Tab-separated table of C-alpha atoms in Angstrom:
chain	number	residue	atom	x	y	z
A	1	MET	CA	-59.329	-8.735	-14.929
A	2	ARG	CA	-60.769	-11.858	-16.573
A	3	PHE	CA	-59.067	-14.215	-19.012
A	4	PHE	CA	-60.003	-16.668	-21.791
A	5	LEU	CA	-58.432	-19.509	-19.798
A	6	ASN	CA	-60.040	-22.178	-17.658
A	7	SER	CA	-58.982	-23.233	-14.162
A	8	PHE	CA	-56.695	-25.991	-15.498
A	9	TYR	CA	-54.238	-23.431	-16.864
A	10	PHE	CA	-54.112	-21.506	-13.596
A	11	THR	CA	-53.509	-24.755	-11.699
A	12	VAL	CA	-50.562	-25.553	-13.972
A	13	PHE	CA	-49.183	-22.020	-13.629
A	14	PHE	CA	-49.359	-22.186	-9.839
A	15	ALA	CA	-47.745	-25.643	-9.756
A	16	ILE	CA	-44.798	-24.538	-11.899
A	17	LEU	CA	-44.194	-21.434	-9.802
A	18	PHE	CA	-44.569	-23.268	-6.497
A	19	ILE	CA	-42.246	-26.146	-7.436
A	20	SER	CA	-39.537	-23.872	-8.836
A	21	TRP	CA	-39.690	-21.716	-5.680
A	22	LEU	CA	-39.751	-24.761	-3.354
A	23	PHE	CA	-36.565	-26.238	-4.852
A	24	GLY	CA	-34.769	-22.910	-5.035
A	25	LEU	CA	-34.835	-22.712	-8.833
A	26	TYR	CA	-35.231	-18.967	-8.820
A	27	TRP	CA	-34.074	-18.545	-12.421
A	28	LEU	CA	-36.818	-20.957	-13.490
A	29	PHE	CA	-39.309	-19.138	-11.257
A	30	LEU	CA	-38.541	-15.793	-12.926
A	31	LEU	CA	-38.588	-17.281	-16.416
A	32	ALA	CA	-41.920	-19.015	-15.751
A	33	LEU	CA	-43.352	-15.816	-14.270
A	34	PHE	CA	-42.357	-13.901	-17.399
A	35	VAL	CA	-43.888	-16.494	-19.748
A	36	ILE	CA	-47.094	-16.686	-17.693
A	37	ALA	CA	-47.419	-12.902	-17.748
A	38	ILE	CA	-47.195	-12.932	-21.556
A	39	ILE	CA	-49.815	-15.705	-21.823
A	40	LEU	CA	-52.164	-13.824	-19.516
A	41	PHE	CA	-51.696	-10.610	-21.507
A	42	PHE	CA	-52.654	-12.237	-24.796
A	43	SER	CA	-55.598	-14.106	-23.249
A	44	ARG	CA	-57.083	-11.170	-21.328
A	45	ARG	CA	-60.806	-10.573	-21.616
A	46	LEU	CA	-62.158	-7.035	-21.736
A	47	SER	CA	-65.922	-7.144	-22.174
A	48	PRO	CA	-67.483	-4.348	-24.270
A	49	ALA	CA	-69.295	-1.525	-22.524
A	50	PHE	CA	-73.004	-2.260	-22.912
A	51	GLN	CA	-75.356	0.420	-24.221
A	52	GLU	CA	-78.339	0.689	-21.890
A	53	ASP	CA	-80.570	2.346	-24.501
A	54	ALA	CA	-82.491	-0.587	-26.030
A	55	VAL	CA	-83.777	1.575	-28.891
A	56	LEU	CA	-80.221	2.256	-30.048
A	57	LYS	CA	-79.563	-1.480	-30.358
A	58	GLU	CA	-82.466	-2.135	-32.709
A	59	GLY	CA	-81.026	-2.692	-36.174
A	60	ILE	CA	-77.471	-1.846	-35.107
A	61	LEU	CA	-74.625	-4.177	-36.095
A	62	TYR	CA	-71.462	-3.805	-34.011
A	63	ALA	CA	-67.912	-4.877	-34.765
A	64	PRO	CA	-67.496	-8.525	-33.646
A	65	VAL	CA	-63.771	-8.160	-32.895
A	66	ASN	CA	-61.149	-5.526	-32.180
A	67	GLY	CA	-59.185	-4.487	-35.249
A	68	LYS	CA	-59.116	-2.314	-38.351
A	69	ILE	CA	-61.485	-2.414	-41.318
A	70	VAL	CA	-59.113	-2.868	-44.242
A	71	LEU	CA	-61.529	-3.656	-47.079
A	72	ILE	CA	-65.217	-3.218	-47.916
A	73	ASN	CA	-66.261	-5.102	-51.054
A	74	ASN	CA	-69.700	-4.929	-52.646
A	75	GLY	CA	-71.503	-7.428	-54.864
A	76	ILE	CA	-69.855	-10.505	-53.338
A	77	GLU	CA	-71.290	-14.007	-53.771
A	78	GLN	CA	-70.689	-16.432	-50.911
A	79	ASN	CA	-71.839	-20.034	-50.996
A	80	ARG	CA	-73.147	-20.080	-47.432
A	81	TYR	CA	-74.710	-16.645	-47.201
A	82	GLY	CA	-76.033	-15.761	-50.639
A	83	LYS	CA	-75.416	-13.280	-53.440
A	84	ASN	CA	-74.890	-9.529	-53.768
A	85	LEU	CA	-73.407	-9.264	-50.287
A	86	THR	CA	-71.234	-6.606	-48.738
A	87	GLU	CA	-67.969	-8.026	-47.452
A	88	VAL	CA	-66.339	-6.206	-44.520
A	89	VAL	CA	-62.778	-7.399	-43.806
A	90	ILE	CA	-61.350	-6.709	-40.330
A	91	VAL	CA	-57.702	-7.398	-39.463
A	92	SER	CA	-56.857	-7.823	-35.764
A	93	SER	CA	-53.331	-7.208	-34.505
A	94	TRP	CA	-51.439	-9.445	-32.084
A	95	TRP	CA	-51.676	-7.165	-29.038
A	96	ARG	CA	-55.419	-6.343	-29.047
A	97	GLU	CA	-57.987	-8.145	-26.892
A	98	HIS	CA	-59.032	-11.197	-28.922
A	99	GLY	CA	-62.599	-11.930	-27.867
A	100	ILE	CA	-65.339	-12.637	-30.439
A	101	TYR	CA	-68.694	-10.990	-29.701
A	102	PHE	CA	-72.187	-11.212	-31.170
A	103	PRO	CA	-72.422	-8.253	-33.583
A	104	LEU	CA	-76.215	-8.160	-33.129
A	105	LYS	CA	-79.069	-10.033	-31.489
A	106	ALA	CA	-79.197	-13.274	-33.443
A	107	GLU	CA	-79.542	-17.047	-33.542
A	108	ILE	CA	-76.703	-19.308	-34.681
A	109	ILE	CA	-77.960	-21.266	-37.696
A	110	ASP	CA	-74.740	-22.614	-39.180
A	111	LEU	CA	-71.301	-23.468	-37.823
A	112	ALA	CA	-68.468	-25.057	-39.785
A	113	TYR	CA	-64.759	-25.489	-39.168
A	114	GLU	CA	-63.648	-25.685	-42.765
A	115	GLY	CA	-59.975	-26.323	-42.061
A	116	GLY	CA	-58.588	-23.635	-44.340
A	117	VAL	CA	-54.891	-23.037	-43.781
A	118	GLY	CA	-55.524	-19.311	-43.478
A	119	HIS	CA	-53.117	-16.609	-44.570
A	120	PHE	CA	-50.840	-13.942	-43.153
A	121	ARG	CA	-53.205	-11.252	-41.893
A	122	TYR	CA	-51.605	-8.344	-43.761
A	123	PHE	CA	-51.726	-10.078	-47.182
A	124	PHE	CA	-55.485	-9.482	-47.393
A	125	LYS	CA	-55.546	-7.709	-50.778
A	126	SER	CA	-54.624	-10.849	-52.706
A	127	ILE	CA	-57.078	-12.997	-50.708
A	128	PHE	CA	-60.182	-10.803	-50.824
A	129	ASN	CA	-60.471	-9.670	-54.415
A	130	LYS	CA	-63.628	-10.586	-56.310
A	131	ASP	CA	-61.929	-13.349	-58.302
A	132	SER	CA	-60.457	-15.215	-55.316
A	133	LYS	CA	-62.108	-18.255	-53.766
A	134	ARG	CA	-62.734	-17.777	-50.049
A	135	LYS	CA	-61.380	-20.559	-47.806
A	136	PRO	CA	-62.116	-19.549	-44.188
A	137	SER	CA	-60.936	-21.489	-41.160
A	138	LEU	CA	-64.318	-21.086	-39.456
A	139	SER	CA	-67.738	-19.958	-40.705
A	140	VAL	CA	-70.606	-18.855	-38.450
A	141	GLY	CA	-74.045	-18.134	-39.905
A	142	MET	CA	-76.503	-15.997	-37.915
A	143	ARG	CA	-80.208	-15.226	-38.350
A	144	CYS	CA	-81.343	-11.869	-37.021
A	145	VAL	CA	-84.559	-9.844	-37.268
A	146	ASN	CA	-86.912	-10.477	-40.205
A	147	ASP	CA	-85.097	-13.801	-40.865
A	148	ILE	CA	-82.116	-11.972	-42.359
A	149	THR	CA	-78.894	-13.990	-42.538
A	150	VAL	CA	-75.541	-12.494	-41.578
A	151	GLY	CA	-72.252	-14.345	-42.094
A	152	LEU	CA	-69.129	-14.245	-39.965
A	153	ASP	CA	-65.950	-15.920	-41.276
A	154	PHE	CA	-62.576	-16.259	-39.586
A	155	TYR	CA	-59.189	-16.821	-41.210
A	156	LYS	CA	-56.366	-18.143	-39.066
A	157	CYS	CA	-53.120	-16.223	-39.412
A	158	VAL	CA	-49.865	-18.185	-39.696
A	159	THR	CA	-48.729	-16.327	-36.565
A	160	GLY	CA	-51.992	-16.794	-34.659
A	161	LEU	CA	-54.197	-19.459	-33.116
A	162	TRP	CA	-57.335	-21.172	-34.389
A	163	PRO	CA	-60.592	-19.288	-33.756
A	164	LYS	CA	-62.742	-21.000	-31.136
A	165	VAL	CA	-66.421	-20.439	-30.394
A	166	ARG	CA	-68.636	-21.655	-27.537
A	167	VAL	CA	-71.890	-21.794	-29.483
A	168	ILE	CA	-73.747	-24.364	-31.595
A	169	PRO	CA	-76.607	-24.022	-34.095
A	170	GLY	CA	-79.776	-23.077	-32.226
A	171	ASP	CA	-78.015	-20.924	-29.632
A	172	LYS	CA	-79.171	-17.319	-29.334
A	173	GLY	CA	-77.290	-14.302	-28.088
A	174	LYS	CA	-77.685	-10.589	-27.625
A	175	ALA	CA	-75.448	-7.993	-29.223
A	176	GLN	CA	-72.061	-7.563	-27.487
A	177	VAL	CA	-72.180	-10.944	-25.720
A	178	ASN	CA	-69.001	-13.016	-25.966
A	179	LEU	CA	-69.198	-16.153	-28.115
A	180	GLY	CA	-65.556	-17.133	-28.531
A	181	PHE	CA	-61.848	-16.346	-28.662
A	182	PHE	CA	-59.495	-15.694	-31.607
A	183	GLY	CA	-56.093	-16.056	-29.958
A	184	LEU	CA	-53.390	-13.662	-31.264
A	185	GLY	CA	-55.852	-12.273	-33.787
A	186	GLY	CA	-56.204	-12.809	-37.516
A	187	THR	CA	-58.740	-11.869	-40.181
A	188	THR	CA	-62.480	-11.621	-39.513
A	189	VAL	CA	-64.983	-11.088	-42.333
A	190	LEU	CA	-68.604	-9.951	-42.082
A	191	TYR	CA	-71.063	-10.760	-44.890
A	192	LEU	CA	-74.088	-8.476	-44.926
A	193	PRO	CA	-77.091	-8.574	-47.294
A	194	GLU	CA	-78.611	-5.565	-49.044
A	195	ASN	CA	-80.888	-4.999	-46.027
A	196	TYR	CA	-77.937	-3.365	-44.247
A	197	GLU	CA	-76.557	0.109	-44.795
A	198	ILE	CA	-72.788	0.197	-44.183
A	199	LEU	CA	-71.853	3.021	-41.822
A	200	ALA	CA	-68.159	2.207	-41.357
A	201	ARG	CA	-65.358	2.970	-43.802
A	202	GLU	CA	-62.057	1.443	-44.799
A	203	GLY	CA	-59.210	2.355	-42.448
A	204	LEU	CA	-61.485	2.682	-39.407
A	205	ASP	CA	-60.125	1.230	-36.173
A	206	VAL	CA	-62.999	-0.611	-34.468
A	207	VAL	CA	-63.647	-1.766	-30.915
A	208	ALA	CA	-65.582	-5.000	-30.465
A	209	GLY	CA	-69.158	-4.471	-29.307
A	210	GLN	CA	-68.868	-0.678	-29.462
A	211	ALA	CA	-68.003	0.454	-32.995
A	212	ILE	CA	-71.073	0.510	-35.269
A	213	VAL	CA	-70.412	-1.155	-38.623
A	214	ALA	CA	-73.873	-1.139	-40.217
A	215	HIS	CA	-77.547	-0.434	-39.620
A	216	LEU	CA	-80.596	-2.407	-40.724
A	217	LYS	CA	-82.652	-0.330	-43.133
A	218	ASP	CA	-85.998	-1.707	-41.924
A	219	VAL	CA	-86.417	-2.666	-38.241
A	220	LYS	CA	-90.198	-3.067	-38.009
A	221	LYS	CA	-89.670	-6.430	-36.332
A	222	VAL	CA	-87.327	-6.424	-33.339
A	223	GLU	CA	-87.297	-10.083	-32.267
A	224	ALA	CA	-84.589	-12.394	-33.627
């Protein structure tokens, strides 16, 4: 199994366990082992199963995170991504795998940590009504086929960690490829233009890189 942790963390884990065992601090050894096991559980990385059929991928937009679609709003205006958008709100629980994956083949065109304080993930109804001002913690703009822009916003939960991505504007990625980590989950929002037909529904439990959220109506051009 792989994890969203670098070698520094594993070095620290090993040092703590070795020192506590060396000095006979077995209670500390067991406590540290328990805490490390919890950290590893919540930082585990389970890559999506890739679809080998390239034709299926053309125009398909997958779920970028694990979670449940709790709201689908139409006719939304968003400063970064345009007007008359469809807003798809996904809430991720604490115990799911927390990777962030490219929902489609695209190029990163905009990236902004906006510093929003976020909100408790299950209070989404008051945050995502048409009259509320959106204040995401992180915004990622993507350009896909036919120069269509897709938006991906993240809202930190008060009981979660800040979303982190490993991409910058100009980077390109294929659908289902990992681009970051949203530790302990939170709220993820997709903004899709009229070019996309929404195939998912509210209440649907989605798996990152596998569940199909929408389909591009016209896929004459297949290069991003």
